[in-house]
Amino acid sequence: MFKKILIANRGEIACRVIKTARRMGIATVAVYSDADRDGLHVRMADEAVHIGPPAASESYLVIDKIIEACKQTGAEAVHPGYGFLSENAAFPQALEKEGIVFIGPPVNAIEAMGDKIESKRFANEAKVNTVPGHLGVIEDPDEAVKIADEIGYPVMIKASAGGGGKGMRIADSADEVAEGYSRAKSEAKSSFGDDRVFIEKFIVNPRHIEIQLIADKHGNAIYLGERECSIQRRYQKVVEEAPSPALTPALRQQMGEAAVKAAKWLAYEGAGTIEFIFSEGEFYFMEMNTRVQVEHPVTEMVTGVDIVKEQIRVAAGEPLSFSQDDVKINGWAIECRINAEDPEADFAPAPGKVRGYRSPGGTGIRVDSGVYASYTIPTFYDSMISKLIAWGKDRNEAIARMKRALYEYIITGVKTNLD
């Protein structure tokens, strides 16, 4: 097992990884930008290394600076968290050259799943249902209209390199396809530096359901049930829960086995999530996230599995500590993302100084946070303050506990979405 790991991230996810590493007896190294000198993750880690200016492009996204921090501190492995470099295939490649272990999947898995067109082709090869559509790159608006006519309306125009709702347009007619194609292409170029788009059938009133996977280097892969993430704003998840109220045990098994089949086809290692669109009893592969996700705590709450611990164990070459038969769903868990944003200004980010901070507690309540009283939330990064998770023996109890916890959560000095 590793003696020291570096967390190439910040905020709540860095704090969350540090907690598990500490329980495992592993020393931790934090990295921080100028804007994060007073970050909670910096205070929690055993060591901290400054890596540059506030802009992520000059600090958290600079691979050479992360590697230099590893060399400086003797960190043997790097946990990327989510976002930043977590799904950048060049990162694990660079780490490997320096003899540093990446706590994540193989490079080929990141490359295959990082491109939405290629990931859907892969899912087809693995014989996992995908949303009907055209998987080739579309060259112009006329071709986009022709393809949409063949698929049938409504359609979704999507950026191949996209995420977070960027580079996406819904079209109900040929005119809307032509306009949506141009807009999606332009937005994809500015957001991701990649203007490739594709078109697929838009599933009306779908549920967004994802399967949590864990796989080791010894050929073992299991699923930890599902999460439902259908409550979103502008394609960004706001409330997540496990299990899904829409799935029967039989459907859960079907989706879980489909996800495991895809993972084994890919020779996947570590934690990952396969996201499905679910509608009228049918489920379709949407994408795979080759990292730990923001909403992983709800799965941990209902299964008792520490997903980050398993990530670290797998990266160290150890086999999974449990089998599929050991996984049981116990109760219900809900997560709310608490953000520094102004509800009266269309939920625009509202960073600033946190004057007062008191998080809720009690039975079944978990708070994954990266802030504290007197901390100034920087303007340079995501606006998420924390994740509030409530567990109950059933969905009603989880909802009741969440309501109580939201009422008891006190954050002053910045506007939030608590109300």
XYZ file of C-alpha atoms in Angstrom:
419
model
C 0.000 0.000 0.000
C 1.064 3.588 -0.644
C 2.674 5.552 2.170
C 1.911 8.986 0.700
C -0.478 10.237 -1.981
C -1.038 13.640 -3.554
C -4.542 14.958 -4.268
C -4.518 16.921 -7.528
C -7.667 18.853 -6.683
C -9.198 21.309 -4.242
C -12.328 21.986 -2.170
C -14.662 19.342 -0.846
C -13.412 16.428 -2.962
C -9.810 16.999 -1.839
C -10.997 17.060 1.788
C -13.038 13.913 1.233
C -10.049 11.987 -0.215
C -7.821 13.175 2.638
C -10.264 11.743 5.201
C -10.201 8.271 3.666
C -6.425 8.320 3.213
C -6.009 9.244 6.874
C -8.227 6.319 7.929
C -6.009 4.064 5.795
C -2.850 5.375 7.445
C -1.680 7.113 4.255
C -0.008 10.533 4.428
C -1.471 13.204 2.127
C -0.172 16.094 0.069
C -2.427 18.972 -0.987
C -1.723 21.363 -3.840
C -3.038 24.909 -3.902
C -3.150 28.047 -6.008
C -2.797 31.614 -4.748
C -6.578 31.725 -4.362
C -6.579 28.624 -2.166
C -3.893 29.465 0.376
C -6.525 29.313 3.117
C -8.388 26.343 1.642
C -9.664 23.690 4.034
C -7.893 20.966 2.049
C -4.597 22.794 2.613
C -5.210 22.811 6.365
C -6.262 19.156 6.467
C -3.413 17.595 4.477
C -0.116 16.540 6.052
C 1.777 18.662 3.514
C 0.806 21.331 0.989
C 2.582 22.589 -2.126
C 1.894 25.886 -3.868
C 1.426 25.403 -7.627
C 0.734 28.833 -9.073
C -1.724 31.670 -9.798
C -5.501 31.425 -9.230
C -6.420 30.516 -12.813
C -6.738 26.737 -13.104
C -4.953 26.876 -16.454
C -1.868 28.110 -14.587
C -2.139 25.840 -11.548
C -4.471 22.840 -11.181
C -4.368 22.020 -14.893
C -0.577 22.181 -15.281
C 0.650 18.577 -15.303
C 4.324 19.467 -14.818
C 3.510 21.362 -11.616
C 1.632 18.376 -10.164
C 4.527 16.053 -11.019
C 7.037 18.444 -9.486
C 4.941 18.526 -6.280
C 5.055 14.718 -6.191
C 8.839 14.710 -6.569
C 9.231 17.422 -3.949
C 7.193 15.526 -1.345
C 7.841 11.900 -2.300
C 4.204 11.180 -3.115
C 3.933 7.740 -4.731
C 0.487 8.155 -6.244
C -1.972 10.855 -7.305
C -5.732 10.945 -6.741
C -7.271 13.332 -9.305
C -10.709 13.768 -7.692
C -13.207 14.932 -10.322
C -12.889 17.738 -12.863
C -9.518 19.353 -13.609
C -7.121 16.615 -14.846
C -9.219 13.618 -13.786
C -10.235 12.665 -17.339
C -7.223 14.013 -19.224
C -5.398 10.997 -20.682
C -2.146 12.972 -20.904
C -2.043 13.177 -17.099
C -1.703 9.445 -16.275
C 0.660 9.072 -19.227
C 2.936 11.752 -17.778
C 2.720 10.266 -14.278
C 3.638 6.819 -15.548
C 6.795 8.159 -17.193
C 7.871 9.456 -13.785
C 7.013 6.234 -11.959
C 4.050 7.788 -10.162
C 0.802 5.805 -9.867
C -2.445 7.311 -11.137
C -5.380 6.451 -8.874
C -7.767 5.971 -11.756
C -8.404 3.881 -14.871
C -5.987 2.996 -17.694
C -5.236 5.588 -20.355
C -7.112 3.650 -23.053
C -10.300 3.759 -20.973
C -10.058 7.520 -20.471
C -9.451 8.048 -24.188
C -12.301 5.759 -25.266
C -14.851 7.243 -22.874
C -13.756 10.883 -23.119
C -15.215 11.266 -26.592
C -18.985 10.857 -26.789
C -18.961 9.597 -30.367
C -16.286 6.995 -29.678
C -17.890 5.962 -26.373
C -21.182 5.219 -28.121
C -19.376 3.171 -30.763
C -17.705 1.273 -27.955
C -21.053 0.656 -26.238
C -22.435 -0.710 -29.507
C -19.450 -3.068 -29.771
C -20.060 -4.198 -26.187
C -23.725 -4.776 -27.151
C -25.081 -2.241 -24.663
C -28.195 -0.352 -25.839
C -27.525 3.197 -27.049
C -29.893 6.031 -27.939
C -30.794 5.796 -31.658
C -28.774 8.297 -33.652
C -25.948 9.063 -36.046
C -22.490 8.402 -34.598
C -20.470 10.084 -37.328
C -19.176 13.647 -37.277
C -21.615 15.967 -39.067
C -20.010 18.423 -41.478
C -22.687 21.039 -42.228
C -26.277 22.144 -41.423
C -27.745 20.460 -44.516
C -26.307 17.096 -43.485
C -27.571 17.679 -39.935
C -31.133 18.267 -41.231
C -31.009 15.163 -43.428
C -29.870 12.984 -40.517
C -32.454 14.472 -38.140
C -35.229 13.791 -40.668
C -34.123 10.147 -40.798
C -33.961 9.771 -37.008
C -37.298 11.489 -36.349
C -38.044 14.485 -34.146
C -37.306 15.647 -31.528
C -33.526 15.243 -31.728
C -30.611 16.260 -29.522
C -27.557 17.900 -31.094
C -24.553 17.253 -28.852
C -20.875 18.172 -28.733
C -18.665 15.084 -28.903
C -16.257 16.499 -26.331
C -19.025 18.102 -24.303
C -20.186 18.004 -20.724
C -22.157 20.057 -18.227
C -24.873 20.908 -20.733
C -22.554 22.876 -23.026
C -22.769 22.308 -26.780
C -26.250 20.786 -26.556
C -29.428 21.796 -28.395
C -32.879 20.204 -28.704
C -34.585 20.542 -32.083
C -38.210 19.827 -33.028
C -37.977 20.735 -36.722
C -35.582 21.066 -39.649
C -35.271 24.823 -39.104
C -34.367 24.285 -35.450
C -31.799 21.641 -36.435
C -29.985 24.026 -38.781
C -29.867 26.768 -36.162
C -29.102 24.385 -33.290
C -26.302 22.743 -35.242
C -24.524 26.057 -35.781
C -24.976 27.142 -32.170
C -23.875 23.802 -30.709
C -20.817 23.713 -32.976
C -19.806 27.247 -32.005
C -20.332 26.626 -28.284
C -18.412 23.346 -28.457
C -15.487 25.108 -30.093
C -15.333 27.857 -27.474
C -15.911 25.540 -24.497
C -13.835 22.498 -25.426
C -11.659 23.515 -28.371
C -13.416 20.770 -30.373
C -16.358 21.645 -32.635
C -17.443 18.112 -33.565
C -21.139 17.436 -32.956
C -23.439 14.478 -33.478
C -27.196 13.913 -33.412
C -29.316 11.396 -31.552
C -32.968 10.877 -30.758
C -34.160 13.086 -27.900
C -35.890 10.914 -25.321
C -38.874 12.871 -23.974
C -39.349 12.891 -20.169
C -36.402 10.596 -19.461
C -34.884 9.659 -16.143
C -31.134 10.025 -15.686
C -29.917 6.863 -13.980
C -26.305 5.870 -13.467
C -24.596 2.691 -12.327
C -21.582 2.899 -10.007
C -18.820 0.481 -10.968
C -15.666 -0.745 -9.249
C -13.149 -2.965 -11.053
C -9.708 -4.235 -10.051
C -6.591 -5.333 -11.939
C -7.469 -9.012 -11.459
C -10.489 -9.178 -13.752
C -13.128 -8.513 -11.080
C -15.839 -5.913 -11.758
C -18.988 -5.240 -9.743
C -21.786 -2.679 -9.625
C -22.914 -0.851 -6.493
C -26.520 -0.305 -7.445
C -27.776 2.853 -9.135
C -28.230 6.556 -8.528
C -30.983 8.718 -9.964
C -29.894 12.209 -11.021
C -32.993 13.436 -12.863
C -33.412 16.640 -10.842
C -31.235 19.055 -12.796
C -31.006 22.712 -13.731
C -29.539 23.552 -17.137
C -28.293 19.947 -17.407
C -26.427 20.316 -14.110
C -27.338 17.872 -11.349
C -28.795 19.440 -8.220
C -30.364 16.543 -6.275
C -29.275 12.902 -6.490
C -30.551 9.798 -4.744
C -29.929 6.097 -4.332
C -31.639 3.866 -5.129
C -33.906 5.103 -7.949
C -37.651 5.094 -7.218
C -38.224 4.001 -10.835
C -36.299 0.723 -10.877
C -37.441 -2.738 -9.918
C -34.858 -5.230 -8.588
C -34.958 -6.955 -11.983
C -34.234 -3.717 -13.879
C -31.464 -2.859 -11.413
C -29.832 -6.188 -12.146
C -30.208 -5.759 -15.920
C -28.658 -2.286 -15.882
C -25.928 -3.329 -13.468
C -24.973 -6.346 -15.540
C -24.954 -4.235 -18.722
C -22.615 -1.756 -17.043
C -20.296 -4.518 -15.817
C -20.254 -6.052 -19.294
C -19.143 -2.715 -20.737
C -16.479 -2.297 -18.043
C -15.039 -5.747 -18.681
C -15.095 -5.166 -22.443
C -13.029 -2.043 -21.802
C -10.710 -3.851 -19.315
C -11.607 -1.079 -16.872
C -9.878 -0.549 -13.515
C -10.937 1.574 -10.548
C -14.145 3.496 -9.919
C -16.335 4.610 -12.810
C -19.930 5.356 -13.638
C -22.016 4.435 -16.639
C -24.879 6.852 -17.199
C -28.117 5.684 -18.763
C -31.211 7.400 -20.109
C -34.272 5.534 -18.813
C -37.748 5.875 -20.313
C -40.821 3.627 -20.437
C -38.978 0.599 -19.145
C -36.063 0.883 -21.603
C -32.550 2.069 -20.811
C -29.901 3.452 -23.174
C -26.175 4.029 -22.680
C -25.410 7.754 -22.556
C -21.782 8.046 -21.432
C -19.183 6.768 -19.001
C -17.398 8.891 -16.414
C -13.931 7.514 -15.760
C -13.576 8.999 -12.265
C -15.298 9.287 -8.926
C -18.414 11.459 -9.263
C -19.725 14.330 -7.162
C -22.709 12.218 -6.087
C -20.798 9.117 -4.985
C -21.722 9.609 -1.269
C -25.333 8.457 -1.769
C -24.034 5.117 -3.039
C -21.663 4.899 -0.075
C -24.533 5.592 2.330
C -26.746 2.758 1.047
C -24.010 0.160 0.427
C -21.504 0.881 3.203
C -18.672 0.845 0.636
C -15.995 3.561 0.786
C -15.520 4.113 -2.953
C -12.374 6.220 -2.561
C -10.803 3.529 -0.382
C -11.470 0.946 -3.080
C -9.989 3.290 -5.708
C -6.773 3.525 -3.707
C -6.651 -0.231 -3.041
C -7.170 -1.044 -6.737
C -4.443 1.397 -7.786
C -2.092 -0.329 -5.326
C -2.786 -3.634 -7.085
C -5.037 -5.159 -4.444
C -8.157 -7.164 -5.391
C -11.632 -5.891 -4.533
C -12.430 -6.549 -0.877
C -15.938 -7.846 -1.643
C -17.933 -9.653 -4.339
C -21.152 -8.805 -6.164
C -23.101 -11.042 -3.780
C -21.830 -8.966 -0.845
C -23.405 -5.759 -2.181
C -26.719 -4.998 -0.483
C -28.856 -1.865 -0.775
C -29.727 -0.677 2.717
C -32.214 2.167 3.030
C -32.290 5.357 0.970
C -29.959 8.340 0.559
C -30.409 11.775 -1.001
C -27.764 14.393 -1.812
C -28.310 18.121 -2.296
C -25.568 20.243 -3.814
C -25.191 23.433 -1.781
C -23.871 26.212 -3.986
C -22.771 29.817 -3.528
C -25.215 31.270 -6.026
C -27.954 33.884 -6.178
C -31.423 32.386 -6.781
C -32.796 35.849 -7.574
C -30.232 36.328 -10.374
C -31.013 33.079 -12.188
C -28.680 31.176 -9.854
C -25.581 33.055 -10.976
C -22.423 32.176 -8.984
C -22.113 34.378 -5.874
C -18.671 33.834 -4.310
C -17.518 35.860 -1.336
C -16.603 35.663 2.341
C -18.478 33.149 4.508
C -19.279 35.054 7.694
C -21.008 32.261 9.584
C -21.082 28.523 8.999
C -22.853 25.788 10.947
C -23.498 22.451 9.306
C -26.283 20.109 10.437
C -25.707 16.746 12.103
C -27.574 13.897 13.713
C -28.496 10.386 12.654
C -28.146 9.717 8.937
C -26.671 13.138 8.052
C -23.336 13.601 6.246
C -21.809 16.865 5.043
C -18.887 16.861 2.582
C -17.639 20.435 2.692
C -14.649 22.528 1.711
C -15.496 25.760 3.544
C -15.577 27.194 7.064
C -16.526 30.435 8.820
C -14.356 33.378 7.650
C -13.291 31.476 4.493
C -13.510 33.432 1.231
C -14.955 31.403 -1.653
C -12.798 32.229 -4.708
C -14.269 33.522 -7.928
C -12.089 31.253 -10.062
C -13.662 27.837 -9.515
C -16.921 25.946 -9.195
C -19.505 27.552 -6.908
C -20.247 24.383 -4.897
C -19.855 24.914 -1.150
C -20.703 21.421 0.026
C -22.782 18.312 -0.450
C -25.501 17.559 2.088
C -26.446 13.889 2.286
C -29.319 12.369 4.258
C -29.909 8.643 4.833
C -33.111 6.990 6.000
C -34.522 3.498 6.246
C -36.801 4.427 3.329
C -37.273 7.349 0.929
C -39.769 9.204 3.128
C -37.419 9.136 6.116
C -34.503 10.301 3.963
C -36.608 13.207 2.650
C -37.729 14.153 6.173
C -34.144 14.144 7.440
C -32.993 16.174 4.445
C -35.671 18.799 5.093
C -34.615 19.088 8.728
C -30.938 19.297 7.801
C -31.587 22.012 5.196
C -33.448 24.086 7.802
C -30.595 23.638 10.283
C -27.812 24.447 7.806
C -26.579 28.004 8.430
C -24.363 29.812 5.919
C -24.151 33.607 6.116
C -22.155 36.171 4.185
C -22.814 34.639 0.771
C -26.009 33.876 -1.089
C -26.794 30.180 -1.469
C -29.421 27.842 -2.878
C -30.333 26.467 0.587
C -33.861 27.921 0.560
